[in-house]
Every structure is written in structure tokens, then in C-alpha cells.
Amino acid sequence: MSENGKTTHFGFKDVAEDQKAGLVHGVFTSVASKYDIMNDVMSMGIHRVWKDAMMDWLAPRPGQRLLDVAGGTGDISFRFLKRAPGAKSVVLDMTESMLVEGRKRAEAAQMADSLDWVTGDAMQLPFEDNQFDVYTISFGIRNVTRIQDALSEAYRVLKPGGRLMVLEFSQLPNPMMQKAYDLYSFNVIPRMGQMIAGDHDSYQYLVESIRKFPDQDTFAQMIRTAGFSNVKYRNLTMGIAALHSGWKL
Ligand SMILES: C[S@@+](CC[C@H](N)C(=O)[O-])C[C@H]1O[C@@H](n2cnc3c(N)ncnc32)[C@H](O)[C@@H]1O
């Protein structure tokens, strides 16, 4: 148990609350160099379609300032900057080796001038209030120990009129489809992780963590609780993933 006596989940395991961030950090340190290729293989490229759908709904505008939390290797920031001339992005992540991979990609794409890379925690952002036009978090929030704290921080650092958008795995509404999806994710993904990244356990955690994340309506309510208005969601690929949007008004 943690010093405050609280426990949380790490995949299907119960752990002390103050141990979870270290375990998540271990997972992403281990997978960082193979993260991008594994995303393409595991999702058969569909994560790209979901990230493009996120941009379609977000409609980035020239000159906006984006904070991309749990931004990892930079997928969301690169897409945002390509659609919004003169925009700037801060990619924040708690795993330095994910940011290192992202920086290499930014150099290769000659986008480094529009990007800052910051090591930090979604639950305690190292920024003043009212700084950003847009806050994104893509496939990151389910790994955060106290999700409600991260949402409150998102609200705090957004300017009035700013927008939150979350892309995350979600729940399929149909039990038959959920069963088929579980068969794939629990049997295939950890084995692929072993074959491609030499790491079965990290990918076992990833699929378990998807199951522990709240469903679409519950998560939408958590976003409202953090203070956001006009909260809406859209399912992607029948609910395998979902986009959630909210405004700081
Ligand atoms: C699955 S990756 C997502 C990367 C990228 N956003 C994408 O969509 O491809 C999840 C990232 O969340 C980061 N992360 C997890 N918990 C975090 C926290 N509390 N604060 C900041 N980053 C966190 C991990 O280090 C990891 O890089």
C-alpha cells in the first residue's frame, strides 16, 4: 500500500498508488524505440485514421498554442502543426526515452523549431494558468494514476475559450464484438510485443489497461466534473476507441 494507504490498478493488478507511475514509466521506457512500429502493426495502421479523425474534429487553426500531454513520440503534435501554419506545440511526457524518439522524428521532418519537449507529469503540469489554446492527450490518460487530477490540470492551463480533446481506447457497446476484440487483444498483442519489441509483459499491461478504462459516458462525466462545457464524444471503429471533446468557457 502507498503512504496514504490508497491502491490503484496497474492493468489487472492492484498496486499502491505511489507505485503506479514508476511501473508505467518502466513500460514506456522499455517500448520507446519500437513504439511507432508496434502501433502500426498492432492496429494494422488504424491508429493513424483515428489520429486524423481527432484532427478533423479539432480543426487546428494558424498560430494556436497546443499542449500535447503524454505526447510520447509526437504523433499528435506533428499532425496539428501540419494543419496549422505558425502554430507551436509543447509535447509533455513523463518518459524521457519516448521524447527522445520524438525529437529524432522532429529533426528528420524539419519541424523542431515549432516544438518544445518537456518531461513532466499530467497530474502536476509545470505551466502557469491560462496558457494554451488546445490541450490534447492521445492514448495517455488511461495510464495516469489519478485521471480526475489530470483533467483538472488540463482545465487550469487552458485559456478561457480553450479546448480539450482526448483520444483513448474505449468500450464496445455490443458484447459479441467485445468478445471477438478481447480474443484478438489478449491473445495476439502480447505475442506481437514479444516478437517485435522483445517485451510480452508491457503489451499485456497495455491490453489490460484498456479494459480498466471507464466507458464513454462515465469518462464524459469526469470531463464535466473537471469544469468543461459542451462535452461530447464520438466513437471510432464502433467504440474500440473514442474521441472526447470539451471547452473551457
Ligand atoms: C501509449 S503512449 C501515447 C503516445 C502518443 N500520445 C500517441 O498517441 O502515440 C502513452 C504515453 O503516456 C505517457 N504517460 C503516462 N502517464 C503519464 C503521466 N502521468 N504524465 C505524463 N505522461 C504520461 C507515457 O510515458 C507514454 O509516452
XYZ file of C-alpha atoms in Angstrom, residues 84-237:
154
model
C -1.965 24.951 -38.580
C 0.749 27.193 -40.058
C 2.565 29.214 -37.411
C 1.239 27.059 -34.555
C 3.501 25.921 -31.721
C 3.333 22.764 -29.654
C 4.674 21.632 -26.309
C 4.949 17.851 -26.043
C 4.922 16.800 -22.393
C 5.588 13.239 -21.284
C 6.889 11.584 -18.144
C 9.069 9.125 -20.105
C 12.241 10.766 -21.384
C 13.023 7.972 -23.876
C 9.680 8.484 -25.657
C 10.533 12.190 -26.050
C 13.996 11.274 -27.357
C 12.368 9.239 -30.169
C 10.016 12.141 -30.874
C 12.841 14.664 -31.081
C 14.607 12.493 -33.672
C 11.441 12.462 -35.764
C 11.040 16.242 -35.436
C 14.612 16.803 -36.651
C 14.054 14.461 -39.598
C 10.829 16.255 -40.537
C 12.423 19.699 -40.045
C 9.744 20.629 -37.540
C 11.959 21.051 -34.492
C 11.551 24.856 -34.377
C 7.819 24.616 -33.710
C 8.141 22.107 -30.881
C 9.240 22.025 -27.253
C 9.754 18.748 -25.416
C 9.115 18.746 -21.673
C 9.460 15.935 -19.148
C 6.605 16.168 -16.667
C 3.512 14.666 -15.107
C -0.042 15.158 -16.411
C -1.252 15.419 -12.799
C 1.034 18.364 -11.999
C 1.738 20.388 -15.117
C 4.750 22.734 -14.945
C 2.840 25.650 -16.521
C 1.036 28.763 -15.325
C -2.760 29.023 -15.581
C -4.470 30.007 -18.889
C -1.545 29.325 -21.266
C -2.793 27.080 -24.100
C -5.460 27.223 -26.823
C -5.695 23.447 -27.114
C -4.894 20.508 -24.814
C -4.650 17.020 -26.309
C -3.965 13.658 -24.726
C -3.912 10.635 -27.001
C -3.730 7.081 -25.612
C -2.205 8.591 -22.489
C -4.902 9.260 -19.937
C -5.682 5.629 -19.141
C -2.111 5.307 -17.826
C -2.432 8.235 -15.412
C -2.812 7.319 -11.732
C -5.463 9.934 -10.853
C -7.345 10.755 -14.053
C -9.539 13.384 -12.412
C -6.425 15.312 -11.295
C -5.072 15.295 -14.865
C -8.390 16.659 -16.191
C -8.361 19.451 -13.583
C -4.838 20.351 -14.654
C -5.956 20.430 -18.303
C -8.683 22.886 -17.326
C -6.279 25.047 -15.337
C -3.667 25.513 -18.093
C -6.167 26.128 -20.930
C -7.076 29.718 -21.783
C -10.752 30.655 -21.434
C -12.224 29.535 -24.775
C -9.637 26.740 -24.984
C -10.431 23.190 -25.952
C -9.633 19.749 -24.565
C -9.582 16.703 -26.799
C -8.909 13.159 -25.619
C -8.309 10.109 -27.818
C -8.428 6.862 -25.883
C -9.369 3.215 -26.202
C -12.944 2.748 -25.121
C -15.682 0.161 -24.722
C -17.570 -1.664 -27.471
C -21.323 -1.484 -26.857
C -22.010 -4.963 -28.279
C -20.927 -7.969 -26.091
C -20.292 -10.257 -29.114
C -17.972 -7.715 -30.710
C -16.294 -7.137 -27.339
C -15.605 -10.881 -27.102
C -14.025 -11.012 -30.560
C -11.945 -7.942 -29.777
C -10.817 -9.428 -26.432
C -9.724 -12.616 -28.193
C -7.557 -10.581 -30.529
C -6.161 -8.207 -27.963
C -5.387 -10.695 -25.187
C -4.046 -13.464 -27.445
C -2.330 -11.625 -30.262
C -0.995 -8.307 -28.955
C 1.258 -9.562 -26.101
C 2.710 -12.173 -28.524
C 3.389 -9.487 -31.117
C 5.023 -7.427 -28.364
C 7.307 -10.369 -27.626
C 8.164 -10.918 -31.300
C 8.721 -7.322 -32.360
C 9.779 -5.495 -29.203
C 11.033 -8.494 -27.165
C 8.597 -7.485 -24.418
C 5.482 -9.555 -23.670
C 4.663 -8.041 -20.285
C 4.477 -4.397 -21.388
C 1.932 -5.284 -24.063
C -0.005 -7.466 -21.616
C -0.255 -4.338 -19.418
C -1.397 -2.252 -22.390
C -4.324 -4.545 -23.205
C -5.308 -4.913 -19.550
C -5.231 -1.146 -19.050
C -7.710 -0.737 -21.917
C -10.221 -2.920 -20.055
C -9.861 -0.860 -16.872
C -10.613 2.483 -18.532
C -14.136 3.903 -17.931
C -16.780 3.709 -20.652
C -17.648 6.687 -22.861
C -20.453 8.145 -20.706
C -18.576 7.748 -17.425
C -15.497 9.437 -18.861
C -17.593 12.268 -20.346
C -18.964 12.889 -16.847
C -15.425 13.049 -15.423
C -14.594 15.736 -18.003
C -17.676 17.742 -16.922
C -16.645 17.346 -13.265
C -13.296 18.995 -14.117
C -15.249 22.087 -15.245
C -15.507 21.607 -19.019
C -18.602 22.621 -21.002
C -20.199 21.264 -24.195
C -18.698 17.843 -23.514
C -19.323 15.428 -26.384
C -17.842 12.192 -27.663
C -17.589 10.293 -30.923
C -16.956 6.576 -31.206
C -14.238 5.403 -33.580
C -14.387 1.928 -35.173
